[in-house]
Amino acid sequence: VDDIVDVMQSNELCDRYGLDSITCGNVVSAYLASEGEFGNTELIFEMVEKIAHREGVGDLLAEGIDRFHQELGVENWTVKGLDFAAHDGRTLNGQGLSYATATRGADHMFTTMYAWEYPLVDGEEAYDPTGLEGKPEMVIEQENARALEDCGIICRFSRSFMTPERLEGLFSTDYETLLAVGSKVVDLERHFNNHRGVDREDDALPYSLPNFEAALDEYYERRGWTDEGTVPSGHVDTAVSAD
């Protein structure tokens, strides 16, 4: 779809029905691809309506790609069942690694690594979007920072304003201590997921990235997790039950 007005109308429909535009867009795209109708604008509008009301094929599509991909013969273009945003990990490789490790699956807000790879930050802070060398450490730092922001109920789009210095002032402690809090949150989330069967096998992408497995190994090592992506006993506060 190359008409921005059509895109805006599709988004408006999603807003009107309370549908997530990212997931709905992925679902409709998968359906159109299966029907050989990719780019059919009128069919896009129709499918959004059908999904919202669970009418006809919309009842199946409303279940999401993770559940219907085999029935329609399309790829399961998700991580841990969650659809991708437009920040493409095949181009922004650090964002791709982040999609794989994120607690909720292909969640672009878990690190917002894309901001450093487009870049949306000052040039000296930017990362080359290609390759994964040096990026596991950055992914971890940004995961910890985003977890901290969630603890403080801080908007993601305040990143240019909420500097480490301002966060230190807000929480009355040093930034390294704050990142350690974020790290504990990520560990607890992973510990919870481990108890529900999530491990390295689930930290996978539907496409290839250069040296992905080595980067995942480094990520686990830096986190203090096992090679299989599980949090070792005693690594988290076991007083917080995962059951």
JSON list of C-alpha atoms in Angstrom, two decimals:
[
{"chain": "A", "resi": 1, "resn": "VAL", "atom": "CA", "xyz": [0.00, 0.00, 0.00]},
{"chain": "A", "resi": 2, "resn": "ASP", "atom": "CA", "xyz": [1.71, 3.18, -1.15]},
{"chain": "A", "resi": 3, "resn": "ASP", "atom": "CA", "xyz": [-1.05, 5.70, -0.44]},
{"chain": "A", "resi": 4, "resn": "ILE", "atom": "CA", "xyz": [-0.55, 7.29, 2.99]},
{"chain": "A", "resi": 5, "resn": "VAL", "atom": "CA", "xyz": [-4.26, 8.16, 3.15]},
{"chain": "A", "resi": 6, "resn": "ASP", "atom": "CA", "xyz": [-5.14, 4.47, 2.88]},
{"chain": "A", "resi": 7, "resn": "VAL", "atom": "CA", "xyz": [-2.65, 3.69, 5.64]},
{"chain": "A", "resi": 8, "resn": "MET", "atom": "CA", "xyz": [-4.17, 6.39, 7.84]},
{"chain": "A", "resi": 9, "resn": "GLN", "atom": "CA", "xyz": [-7.68, 5.10, 7.21]},
{"chain": "A", "resi": 10, "resn": "SER", "atom": "CA", "xyz": [-6.59, 1.58, 8.15]},
{"chain": "A", "resi": 11, "resn": "ASN", "atom": "CA", "xyz": [-5.11, 2.92, 11.38]},
{"chain": "A", "resi": 12, "resn": "GLU", "atom": "CA", "xyz": [-8.29, 4.87, 12.08]},
{"chain": "A", "resi": 13, "resn": "LEU", "atom": "CA", "xyz": [-10.34, 1.70, 11.69]},
{"chain": "A", "resi": 14, "resn": "CYS", "atom": "CA", "xyz": [-8.07, -0.10, 14.16]},
{"chain": "A", "resi": 15, "resn": "ASP", "atom": "CA", "xyz": [-8.39, 2.78, 16.62]},
{"chain": "A", "resi": 16, "resn": "ARG", "atom": "CA", "xyz": [-12.15, 2.82, 16.24]},
{"chain": "A", "resi": 17, "resn": "TYR", "atom": "CA", "xyz": [-12.42, -0.87, 17.06]},
{"chain": "A", "resi": 18, "resn": "GLY", "atom": "CA", "xyz": [-9.73, -0.95, 19.74]},
{"chain": "A", "resi": 19, "resn": "LEU", "atom": "CA", "xyz": [-7.40, -3.14, 17.68]},
{"chain": "A", "resi": 20, "resn": "ASP", "atom": "CA", "xyz": [-3.63, -2.99, 17.94]},
{"chain": "A", "resi": 21, "resn": "SER", "atom": "CA", "xyz": [-2.53, -1.62, 14.57]},
{"chain": "A", "resi": 22, "resn": "ILE", "atom": "CA", "xyz": [0.79, -3.50, 14.60]},
{"chain": "A", "resi": 23, "resn": "THR", "atom": "CA", "xyz": [-0.72, -6.93, 15.16]},
{"chain": "A", "resi": 24, "resn": "CYS", "atom": "CA", "xyz": [-3.72, -6.23, 12.95]},
{"chain": "A", "resi": 25, "resn": "GLY", "atom": "CA", "xyz": [-1.45, -5.01, 10.16]},
{"chain": "A", "resi": 26, "resn": "ASN", "atom": "CA", "xyz": [0.65, -8.16, 10.36]},
{"chain": "A", "resi": 27, "resn": "VAL", "atom": "CA", "xyz": [-2.42, -10.38, 10.44]},
{"chain": "A", "resi": 28, "resn": "VAL", "atom": "CA", "xyz": [-4.07, -8.71, 7.46]},
{"chain": "A", "resi": 29, "resn": "SER", "atom": "CA", "xyz": [-0.78, -8.78, 5.53]},
{"chain": "A", "resi": 30, "resn": "ALA", "atom": "CA", "xyz": [-0.42, -12.50, 6.16]},
{"chain": "A", "resi": 31, "resn": "TYR", "atom": "CA", "xyz": [-3.96, -13.12, 4.98]},
{"chain": "A", "resi": 32, "resn": "LEU", "atom": "CA", "xyz": [-3.52, -11.02, 1.83]},
{"chain": "A", "resi": 33, "resn": "ALA", "atom": "CA", "xyz": [-0.29, -12.85, 1.05]},
{"chain": "A", "resi": 34, "resn": "SER", "atom": "CA", "xyz": [-2.05, -16.21, 1.41]},
{"chain": "A", "resi": 35, "resn": "GLU", "atom": "CA", "xyz": [-4.75, -15.05, -1.02]},
{"chain": "A", "resi": 36, "resn": "GLY", "atom": "CA", "xyz": [-2.37, -13.45, -3.52]},
{"chain": "A", "resi": 37, "resn": "GLU", "atom": "CA", "xyz": [-4.02, -10.09, -2.80]},
{"chain": "A", "resi": 38, "resn": "PHE", "atom": "CA", "xyz": [-1.12, -8.22, -1.25]},
{"chain": "A", "resi": 39, "resn": "GLY", "atom": "CA", "xyz": [-1.74, -4.47, -1.58]},
{"chain": "A", "resi": 40, "resn": "ASN", "atom": "CA", "xyz": [-5.51, -4.76, -2.12]},
{"chain": "A", "resi": 41, "resn": "THR", "atom": "CA", "xyz": [-6.64, -1.72, -0.15]},
{"chain": "A", "resi": 42, "resn": "GLU", "atom": "CA", "xyz": [-10.35, -2.45, -0.19]},
{"chain": "A", "resi": 43, "resn": "LEU", "atom": "CA", "xyz": [-9.71, -5.95, 1.10]},
{"chain": "A", "resi": 44, "resn": "ILE", "atom": "CA", "xyz": [-7.59, -4.49, 3.90]},
{"chain": "A", "resi": 45, "resn": "PHE", "atom": "CA", "xyz": [-10.50, -2.36, 5.10]},
{"chain": "A", "resi": 46, "resn": "GLU", "atom": "CA", "xyz": [-12.84, -5.33, 4.80]},
{"chain": "A", "resi": 47, "resn": "MET", "atom": "CA", "xyz": [-10.56, -7.62, 6.81]},
{"chain": "A", "resi": 48, "resn": "VAL", "atom": "CA", "xyz": [-10.17, -5.10, 9.63]},
{"chain": "A", "resi": 49, "resn": "GLU", "atom": "CA", "xyz": [-13.96, -4.97, 9.88]},
{"chain": "A", "resi": 50, "resn": "LYS", "atom": "CA", "xyz": [-14.25, -8.76, 9.82]},
{"chain": "A", "resi": 51, "resn": "ILE", "atom": "CA", "xyz": [-11.56, -9.18, 12.48]},
{"chain": "A", "resi": 52, "resn": "ALA", "atom": "CA", "xyz": [-13.22, -6.61, 14.73]},
{"chain": "A", "resi": 53, "resn": "HIS", "atom": "CA", "xyz": [-16.58, -8.39, 14.49]},
{"chain": "A", "resi": 54, "resn": "ARG", "atom": "CA", "xyz": [-15.10, -11.91, 14.18]},
{"chain": "A", "resi": 55, "resn": "GLU", "atom": "CA", "xyz": [-17.08, -12.47, 11.01]},
{"chain": "A", "resi": 56, "resn": "GLY", "atom": "CA", "xyz": [-16.21, -15.21, 8.52]},
{"chain": "A", "resi": 57, "resn": "VAL", "atom": "CA", "xyz": [-12.45, -15.62, 8.12]},
{"chain": "A", "resi": 58, "resn": "GLY", "atom": "CA", "xyz": [-12.07, -12.72, 10.55]},
{"chain": "A", "resi": 59, "resn": "ASP", "atom": "CA", "xyz": [-12.92, -15.10, 13.37]},
{"chain": "A", "resi": 60, "resn": "LEU", "atom": "CA", "xyz": [-9.80, -17.11, 12.52]},
{"chain": "A", "resi": 61, "resn": "LEU", "atom": "CA", "xyz": [-7.60, -14.08, 11.88]},
{"chain": "A", "resi": 62, "resn": "ALA", "atom": "CA", "xyz": [-8.59, -12.58, 15.22]},
{"chain": "A", "resi": 63, "resn": "GLU", "atom": "CA", "xyz": [-6.66, -15.41, 16.89]},
{"chain": "A", "resi": 64, "resn": "GLY", "atom": "CA", "xyz": [-3.35, -14.06, 15.54]},
{"chain": "A", "resi": 65, "resn": "ILE", "atom": "CA", "xyz": [-0.63, -15.38, 13.24]},
{"chain": "A", "resi": 66, "resn": "ASP", "atom": "CA", "xyz": [0.88, -17.65, 15.87]},
{"chain": "A", "resi": 67, "resn": "ARG", "atom": "CA", "xyz": [-2.37, -19.63, 15.96]},
{"chain": "A", "resi": 68, "resn": "PHE", "atom": "CA", "xyz": [-3.56, -19.52, 12.35]},
{"chain": "A", "resi": 69, "resn": "HIS", "atom": "CA", "xyz": [-0.36, -19.57, 10.26]},
{"chain": "A", "resi": 70, "resn": "GLN", "atom": "CA", "xyz": [-0.43, -23.29, 9.56]},
{"chain": "A", "resi": 71, "resn": "GLU", "atom": "CA", "xyz": [-4.06, -23.25, 8.47]},
{"chain": "A", "resi": 72, "resn": "LEU", "atom": "CA", "xyz": [-3.38, -20.47, 5.95]},
{"chain": "A", "resi": 73, "resn": "GLY", "atom": "CA", "xyz": [0.01, -21.83, 4.92]},
{"chain": "A", "resi": 74, "resn": "VAL", "atom": "CA", "xyz": [1.97, -18.71, 5.89]},
{"chain": "A", "resi": 75, "resn": "GLU", "atom": "CA", "xyz": [5.11, -18.27, 7.98]},
{"chain": "A", "resi": 76, "resn": "ASN", "atom": "CA", "xyz": [4.79, -17.70, 11.71]},
{"chain": "A", "resi": 77, "resn": "TRP", "atom": "CA", "xyz": [6.30, -14.21, 11.56]},
{"chain": "A", "resi": 78, "resn": "THR", "atom": "CA", "xyz": [6.40, -13.73, 15.34]},
{"chain": "A", "resi": 79, "resn": "VAL", "atom": "CA", "xyz": [8.67, -14.15, 18.34]},
{"chain": "A", "resi": 80, "resn": "LYS", "atom": "CA", "xyz": [7.05, -15.90, 21.30]},
{"chain": "A", "resi": 81, "resn": "GLY", "atom": "CA", "xyz": [3.73, -15.30, 19.54]},
{"chain": "A", "resi": 82, "resn": "LEU", "atom": "CA", "xyz": [4.05, -11.51, 19.27]},
{"chain": "A", "resi": 83, "resn": "ASP", "atom": "CA", "xyz": [4.12, -9.75, 15.91]},
{"chain": "A", "resi": 84, "resn": "PHE", "atom": "CA", "xyz": [6.89, -7.42, 14.72]},
{"chain": "A", "resi": 85, "resn": "ALA", "atom": "CA", "xyz": [6.71, -3.65, 14.47]},
{"chain": "A", "resi": 86, "resn": "ALA", "atom": "CA", "xyz": [8.05, -1.92, 11.36]},
{"chain": "A", "resi": 87, "resn": "HIS", "atom": "CA", "xyz": [11.55, -1.55, 12.85]},
{"chain": "A", "resi": 88, "resn": "ASP", "atom": "CA", "xyz": [12.99, -4.42, 10.82]},
{"chain": "A", "resi": 89, "resn": "GLY", "atom": "CA", "xyz": [15.62, -6.50, 12.59]},
{"chain": "A", "resi": 90, "resn": "ARG", "atom": "CA", "xyz": [16.97, -7.70, 9.26]},
{"chain": "A", "resi": 91, "resn": "THR", "atom": "CA", "xyz": [18.20, -4.14, 8.71]},
{"chain": "A", "resi": 92, "resn": "LEU", "atom": "CA", "xyz": [18.58, -3.04, 12.33]},
{"chain": "A", "resi": 93, "resn": "ASN", "atom": "CA", "xyz": [20.40, -6.10, 13.62]},
{"chain": "A", "resi": 94, "resn": "GLY", "atom": "CA", "xyz": [20.65, -5.00, 17.25]},
{"chain": "A", "resi": 95, "resn": "GLN", "atom": "CA", "xyz": [16.90, -4.49, 17.27]},
{"chain": "A", "resi": 96, "resn": "GLY", "atom": "CA", "xyz": [16.62, -8.01, 15.86]},
{"chain": "A", "resi": 97, "resn": "LEU", "atom": "CA", "xyz": [18.60, -9.42, 18.79]},
{"chain": "A", "resi": 98, "resn": "SER", "atom": "CA", "xyz": [16.39, -7.45, 21.14]},
{"chain": "A", "resi": 99, "resn": "TYR", "atom": "CA", "xyz": [13.26, -8.93, 19.56]},
{"chain": "A", "resi": 100, "resn": "ALA", "atom": "CA", "xyz": [14.63, -12.40, 20.27]},
{"chain": "A", "resi": 101, "resn": "THR", "atom": "CA", "xyz": [15.50, -11.79, 23.93]},
{"chain": "A", "resi": 102, "resn": "ALA", "atom": "CA", "xyz": [12.52, -9.62, 24.91]},
{"chain": "A", "resi": 103, "resn": "THR", "atom": "CA", "xyz": [10.25, -11.02, 27.59]},
{"chain": "A", "resi": 104, "resn": "ARG", "atom": "CA", "xyz": [7.08, -10.44, 25.58]},
{"chain": "A", "resi": 105, "resn": "GLY", "atom": "CA", "xyz": [8.46, -11.52, 22.21]},
{"chain": "A", "resi": 106, "resn": "ALA", "atom": "CA", "xyz": [8.93, -9.20, 19.22]},
{"chain": "A", "resi": 107, "resn": "ASP", "atom": "CA", "xyz": [8.45, -6.11, 21.36]},
{"chain": "A", "resi": 108, "resn": "HIS", "atom": "CA", "xyz": [10.14, -3.05, 19.85]},
{"chain": "A", "resi": 109, "resn": "MET", "atom": "CA", "xyz": [9.67, -1.11, 23.09]},
{"chain": "A", "resi": 110, "resn": "PHE", "atom": "CA", "xyz": [11.57, -3.58, 25.28]},
{"chain": "A", "resi": 111, "resn": "THR", "atom": "CA", "xyz": [14.84, -1.83, 24.40]},
{"chain": "A", "resi": 112, "resn": "THR", "atom": "CA", "xyz": [14.06, 0.67, 21.61]},
{"chain": "A", "resi": 113, "resn": "MET", "atom": "CA", "xyz": [17.41, -0.36, 20.10]},
{"chain": "A", "resi": 114, "resn": "TYR", "atom": "CA", "xyz": [16.14, 0.97, 16.79]},
{"chain": "A", "resi": 115, "resn": "ALA", "atom": "CA", "xyz": [16.73, 4.50, 18.13]},
{"chain": "A", "resi": 116, "resn": "TRP", "atom": "CA", "xyz": [20.48, 3.86, 18.21]},
{"chain": "A", "resi": 117, "resn": "GLU", "atom": "CA", "xyz": [20.57, 2.14, 14.83]},
{"chain": "A", "resi": 118, "resn": "TYR", "atom": "CA", "xyz": [18.50, 4.43, 12.59]},
{"chain": "A", "resi": 119, "resn": "PRO", "atom": "CA", "xyz": [19.77, 6.54, 14.43]},
{"chain": "A", "resi": 120, "resn": "LEU", "atom": "CA", "xyz": [17.42, 8.82, 16.36]},
{"chain": "A", "resi": 121, "resn": "VAL", "atom": "CA", "xyz": [20.20, 9.78, 18.77]},
{"chain": "A", "resi": 122, "resn": "ASP", "atom": "CA", "xyz": [23.27, 11.98, 18.40]},
{"chain": "A", "resi": 123, "resn": "GLY", "atom": "CA", "xyz": [25.80, 10.64, 15.92]},
{"chain": "A", "resi": 124, "resn": "GLU", "atom": "CA", "xyz": [28.43, 9.80, 18.53]},
{"chain": "A", "resi": 125, "resn": "GLU", "atom": "CA", "xyz": [25.93, 7.57, 20.35]},
{"chain": "A", "resi": 126, "resn": "ALA", "atom": "CA", "xyz": [24.74, 5.81, 17.20]},
{"chain": "A", "resi": 127, "resn": "TYR", "atom": "CA", "xyz": [25.46, 2.19, 16.31]},
{"chain": "A", "resi": 128, "resn": "ASP", "atom": "CA", "xyz": [26.10, 0.73, 12.89]},
{"chain": "A", "resi": 129, "resn": "PRO", "atom": "CA", "xyz": [22.82, -1.09, 12.20]},
{"chain": "A", "resi": 130, "resn": "THR", "atom": "CA", "xyz": [24.56, -4.03, 10.53]},
{"chain": "A", "resi": 131, "resn": "GLY", "atom": "CA", "xyz": [26.07, -6.86, 12.53]},
{"chain": "A", "resi": 132, "resn": "LEU", "atom": "CA", "xyz": [25.86, -7.79, 16.20]},
{"chain": "A", "resi": 133, "resn": "GLU", "atom": "CA", "xyz": [29.38, -7.17, 17.43]},
{"chain": "A", "resi": 134, "resn": "GLY", "atom": "CA", "xyz": [29.30, -5.22, 20.68]},
{"chain": "A", "resi": 135, "resn": "LYS", "atom": "CA", "xyz": [25.52, -5.15, 20.75]},
{"chain": "A", "resi": 136, "resn": "PRO", "atom": "CA", "xyz": [24.60, -7.77, 23.39]},
{"chain": "A", "resi": 137, "resn": "GLU", "atom": "CA", "xyz": [25.99, -5.45, 26.09]},
{"chain": "A", "resi": 138, "resn": "MET", "atom": "CA", "xyz": [24.02, -2.51, 24.67]},
{"chain": "A", "resi": 139, "resn": "VAL", "atom": "CA", "xyz": [20.84, -4.58, 24.43]},
{"chain": "A", "resi": 140, "resn": "ILE", "atom": "CA", "xyz": [21.20, -5.54, 28.10]},
{"chain": "A", "resi": 141, "resn": "GLU", "atom": "CA", "xyz": [21.82, -1.95, 29.17]},
{"chain": "A", "resi": 142, "resn": "GLN", "atom": "CA", "xyz": [18.77, -0.76, 27.28]},
{"chain": "A", "resi": 143, "resn": "GLU", "atom": "CA", "xyz": [16.60, -3.62, 28.56]},
{"chain": "A", "resi": 144, "resn": "ASN", "atom": "CA", "xyz": [17.58, -2.64, 32.09]},
{"chain": "A", "resi": 145, "resn": "ALA", "atom": "CA", "xyz": [16.93, 1.03, 31.41]},
{"chain": "A", "resi": 146, "resn": "ARG", "atom": "CA", "xyz": [13.50, 0.36, 29.90]},
{"chain": "A", "resi": 147, "resn": "ALA", "atom": "CA", "xyz": [12.57, -1.91, 32.83]},
{"chain": "A", "resi": 148, "resn": "LEU", "atom": "CA", "xyz": [13.58, 0.90, 35.19]},
{"chain": "A", "resi": 149, "resn": "GLU", "atom": "CA", "xyz": [11.39, 3.34, 33.26]},
{"chain": "A", "resi": 150, "resn": "ASP", "atom": "CA", "xyz": [8.47, 0.94, 33.60]},
{"chain": "A", "resi": 151, "resn": "CYS", "atom": "CA", "xyz": [9.03, 0.84, 37.36]},
{"chain": "A", "resi": 152, "resn": "GLY", "atom": "CA", "xyz": [8.85, 4.63, 37.40]},
{"chain": "A", "resi": 153, "resn": "ILE", "atom": "CA", "xyz": [5.91, 4.79, 34.95]},
{"chain": "A", "resi": 154, "resn": "ILE", "atom": "CA", "xyz": [8.02, 6.90, 32.59]},
{"chain": "A", "resi": 155, "resn": "CYS", "atom": "CA", "xyz": [6.96, 7.34, 28.96]},
{"chain": "A", "resi": 156, "resn": "ARG", "atom": "CA", "xyz": [9.25, 5.73, 26.37]},
{"chain": "A", "resi": 157, "resn": "PHE", "atom": "CA", "xyz": [9.20, 8.88, 24.27]},
{"chain": "A", "resi": 158, "resn": "SER", "atom": "CA", "xyz": [10.83, 10.88, 27.05]},
{"chain": "A", "resi": 159, "resn": "ARG", "atom": "CA", "xyz": [14.19, 9.22, 26.32]},
{"chain": "A", "resi": 160, "resn": "SER", "atom": "CA", "xyz": [15.79, 12.45, 25.07]},
{"chain": "A", "resi": 161, "resn": "PHE", "atom": "CA", "xyz": [14.65, 14.25, 28.22]},
{"chain": "A", "resi": 162, "resn": "MET", "atom": "CA", "xyz": [15.04, 11.60, 30.93]},
{"chain": "A", "resi": 163, "resn": "THR", "atom": "CA", "xyz": [18.82, 11.50, 30.98]},
{"chain": "A", "resi": 164, "resn": "PRO", "atom": "CA", "xyz": [20.73, 9.37, 33.52]},
{"chain": "A", "resi": 165, "resn": "GLU", "atom": "CA", "xyz": [21.31, 12.55, 35.53]},
{"chain": "A", "resi": 166, "resn": "ARG", "atom": "CA", "xyz": [17.59, 13.33, 35.67]},
{"chain": "A", "resi": 167, "resn": "LEU", "atom": "CA", "xyz": [16.79, 9.74, 36.60]},
{"chain": "A", "resi": 168, "resn": "GLU", "atom": "CA", "xyz": [19.32, 9.94, 39.42]},
{"chain": "A", "resi": 169, "resn": "GLY", "atom": "CA", "xyz": [17.59, 13.07, 40.68]},
{"chain": "A", "resi": 170, "resn": "LEU", "atom": "CA", "xyz": [14.15, 11.51, 40.34]},
{"chain": "A", "resi": 171, "resn": "PHE", "atom": "CA", "xyz": [15.03, 8.34, 42.25]},
{"chain": "A", "resi": 172, "resn": "SER", "atom": "CA", "xyz": [17.69, 9.87, 44.54]},
{"chain": "A", "resi": 173, "resn": "THR", "atom": "CA", "xyz": [20.39, 7.32, 43.77]},
{"chain": "A", "resi": 174, "resn": "ASP", "atom": "CA", "xyz": [23.14, 6.74, 41.22]},
{"chain": "A", "resi": 175, "resn": "TYR", "atom": "CA", "xyz": [22.44, 5.48, 37.71]},
{"chain": "A", "resi": 176, "resn": "GLU", "atom": "CA", "xyz": [24.34, 2.18, 38.09]},
{"chain": "A", "resi": 177, "resn": "THR", "atom": "CA", "xyz": [22.15, 1.28, 41.06]},
{"chain": "A", "resi": 178, "resn": "LEU", "atom": "CA", "xyz": [19.08, 2.10, 39.00]},
{"chain": "A", "resi": 179, "resn": "LEU", "atom": "CA", "xyz": [20.26, -0.10, 36.12]},
{"chain": "A", "resi": 180, "resn": "ALA", "atom": "CA", "xyz": [20.80, -2.91, 38.63]},
{"chain": "A", "resi": 181, "resn": "VAL", "atom": "CA", "xyz": [17.15, -2.58, 39.63]},
{"chain": "A", "resi": 182, "resn": "GLY", "atom": "CA", "xyz": [16.16, -2.84, 35.97]},
{"chain": "A", "resi": 183, "resn": "SER", "atom": "CA", "xyz": [18.38, -5.90, 35.59]},
{"chain": "A", "resi": 184, "resn": "LYS", "atom": "CA", "xyz": [16.65, -7.58, 38.50]},
{"chain": "A", "resi": 185, "resn": "VAL", "atom": "CA", "xyz": [13.28, -6.92, 36.89]},
{"chain": "A", "resi": 186, "resn": "VAL", "atom": "CA", "xyz": [14.43, -8.56, 33.64]},
{"chain": "A", "resi": 187, "resn": "ASP", "atom": "CA", "xyz": [15.82, -11.53, 35.60]},
{"chain": "A", "resi": 188, "resn": "LEU", "atom": "CA", "xyz": [12.52, -11.96, 37.43]},
{"chain": "A", "resi": 189, "resn": "GLU", "atom": "CA", "xyz": [10.55, -11.79, 34.20]},
{"chain": "A", "resi": 190, "resn": "ARG", "atom": "CA", "xyz": [12.79, -14.41, 32.65]},
{"chain": "A", "resi": 191, "resn": "HIS", "atom": "CA", "xyz": [12.61, -16.57, 35.78]},
{"chain": "A", "resi": 192, "resn": "PHE", "atom": "CA", "xyz": [8.81, -16.41, 35.55]},
{"chain": "A", "resi": 193, "resn": "ASN", "atom": "CA", "xyz": [8.90, -17.37, 31.86]},
{"chain": "A", "resi": 194, "resn": "ASN", "atom": "CA", "xyz": [11.39, -20.18, 32.50]},
{"chain": "A", "resi": 195, "resn": "HIS", "atom": "CA", "xyz": [8.91, -21.75, 34.90]},
{"chain": "A", "resi": 196, "resn": "ARG", "atom": "CA", "xyz": [6.44, -21.76, 32.03]},
{"chain": "A", "resi": 197, "resn": "GLY", "atom": "CA", "xyz": [8.76, -23.49, 29.59]},
{"chain": "A", "resi": 198, "resn": "VAL", "atom": "CA", "xyz": [10.49, -20.56, 27.89]},
{"chain": "A", "resi": 199, "resn": "ASP", "atom": "CA", "xyz": [14.18, -21.08, 27.12]},
{"chain": "A", "resi": 200, "resn": "ARG", "atom": "CA", "xyz": [16.75, -20.55, 24.36]},
{"chain": "A", "resi": 201, "resn": "GLU", "atom": "CA", "xyz": [14.57, -22.30, 21.81]},
{"chain": "A", "resi": 202, "resn": "ASP", "atom": "CA", "xyz": [12.04, -19.49, 22.19]},
{"chain": "A", "resi": 203, "resn": "ASP", "atom": "CA", "xyz": [14.64, -16.74, 21.72]},
{"chain": "A", "resi": 204, "resn": "ALA", "atom": "CA", "xyz": [14.49, -17.32, 17.99]},
{"chain": "A", "resi": 205, "resn": "LEU", "atom": "CA", "xyz": [13.77, -15.22, 14.92]},
{"chain": "A", "resi": 206, "resn": "PRO", "atom": "CA", "xyz": [11.97, -16.19, 11.69]},
{"chain": "A", "resi": 207, "resn": "TYR", "atom": "CA", "xyz": [14.97, -14.85, 9.76]},
{"chain": "A", "resi": 208, "resn": "SER", "atom": "CA", "xyz": [18.75, -15.12, 9.98]},
{"chain": "A", "resi": 209, "resn": "LEU", "atom": "CA", "xyz": [21.14, -12.58, 11.47]},
{"chain": "A", "resi": 210, "resn": "PRO", "atom": "CA", "xyz": [24.95, -12.69, 11.21]},
{"chain": "A", "resi": 211, "resn": "ASN", "atom": "CA", "xyz": [26.54, -14.45, 14.21]},
{"chain": "A", "resi": 212, "resn": "PHE", "atom": "CA", "xyz": [23.19, -14.54, 15.98]},
{"chain": "A", "resi": 213, "resn": "GLU", "atom": "CA", "xyz": [23.92, -17.63, 18.09]},
{"chain": "A", "resi": 214, "resn": "ALA", "atom": "CA", "xyz": [27.25, -16.22, 19.26]},
{"chain": "A", "resi": 215, "resn": "ALA", "atom": "CA", "xyz": [25.55, -12.94, 20.19]},
{"chain": "A", "resi": 216, "resn": "LEU", "atom": "CA", "xyz": [22.90, -14.87, 22.10]},
{"chain": "A", "resi": 217, "resn": "ASP", "atom": "CA", "xyz": [25.63, -16.78, 23.95]},
{"chain": "A", "resi": 218, "resn": "GLU", "atom": "CA", "xyz": [27.26, -13.48, 24.92]},
{"chain": "A", "resi": 219, "resn": "TYR", "atom": "CA", "xyz": [23.92, -12.05, 26.00]},
{"chain": "A", "resi": 220, "resn": "TYR", "atom": "CA", "xyz": [23.25, -15.03, 28.30]},
{"chain": "A", "resi": 221, "resn": "GLU", "atom": "CA", "xyz": [26.77, -14.93, 29.71]},
{"chain": "A", "resi": 222, "resn": "ARG", "atom": "CA", "xyz": [26.54, -11.22, 30.50]},
{"chain": "A", "resi": 223, "resn": "ARG", "atom": "CA", "xyz": [23.14, -11.76, 32.12]},
{"chain": "A", "resi": 224, "resn": "GLY", "atom": "CA", "xyz": [24.50, -14.62, 34.21]},
{"chain": "A", "resi": 225, "resn": "TRP", "atom": "CA", "xyz": [22.02, -17.05, 32.67]},
{"chain": "A", "resi": 226, "resn": "THR", "atom": "CA", "xyz": [22.71, -20.57, 31.47]},
{"chain": "A", "resi": 227, "resn": "ASP", "atom": "CA", "xyz": [23.56, -21.48, 27.88]},
{"chain": "A", "resi": 228, "resn": "GLU", "atom": "CA", "xyz": [19.94, -22.56, 27.50]},
{"chain": "A", "resi": 229, "resn": "GLY", "atom": "CA", "xyz": [18.65, -19.15, 28.52]},
{"chain": "A", "resi": 230, "resn": "THR", "atom": "CA", "xyz": [17.45, -20.08, 31.99]},
{"chain": "A", "resi": 231, "resn": "VAL", "atom": "CA", "xyz": [18.04, -18.09, 35.16]},
{"chain": "A", "resi": 232, "resn": "PRO", "atom": "CA", "xyz": [20.15, -20.18, 37.59]},
{"chain": "A", "resi": 233, "resn": "SER", "atom": "CA", "xyz": [18.79, -21.02, 41.00]},
{"chain": "A", "resi": 234, "resn": "GLY", "atom": "CA", "xyz": [19.83, -18.33, 43.46]},
{"chain": "A", "resi": 235, "resn": "HIS", "atom": "CA", "xyz": [20.35, -15.71, 40.72]},
{"chain": "A", "resi": 236, "resn": "VAL", "atom": "CA", "xyz": [17.05, -14.06, 41.59]},
{"chain": "A", "resi": 237, "resn": "ASP", "atom": "CA", "xyz": [15.20, -13.47, 44.82]},
{"chain": "A", "resi": 238, "resn": "THR", "atom": "CA", "xyz": [13.38, -16.76, 45.17]},
{"chain": "A", "resi": 239, "resn": "ALA", "atom": "CA", "xyz": [11.07, -15.16, 47.72]},
{"chain": "A", "resi": 240, "resn": "VAL", "atom": "CA", "xyz": [9.27, -13.83, 44.66]},
{"chain": "A", "resi": 241, "resn": "SER", "atom": "CA", "xyz": [7.35, -16.89, 43.55]},
{"chain": "A", "resi": 242, "resn": "ALA", "atom": "CA", "xyz": [7.13, -17.81, 39.88]},
{"chain": "A", "resi": 243, "resn": "ASP", "atom": "CA", "xyz": [4.14, -20.06, 40.53]}
]
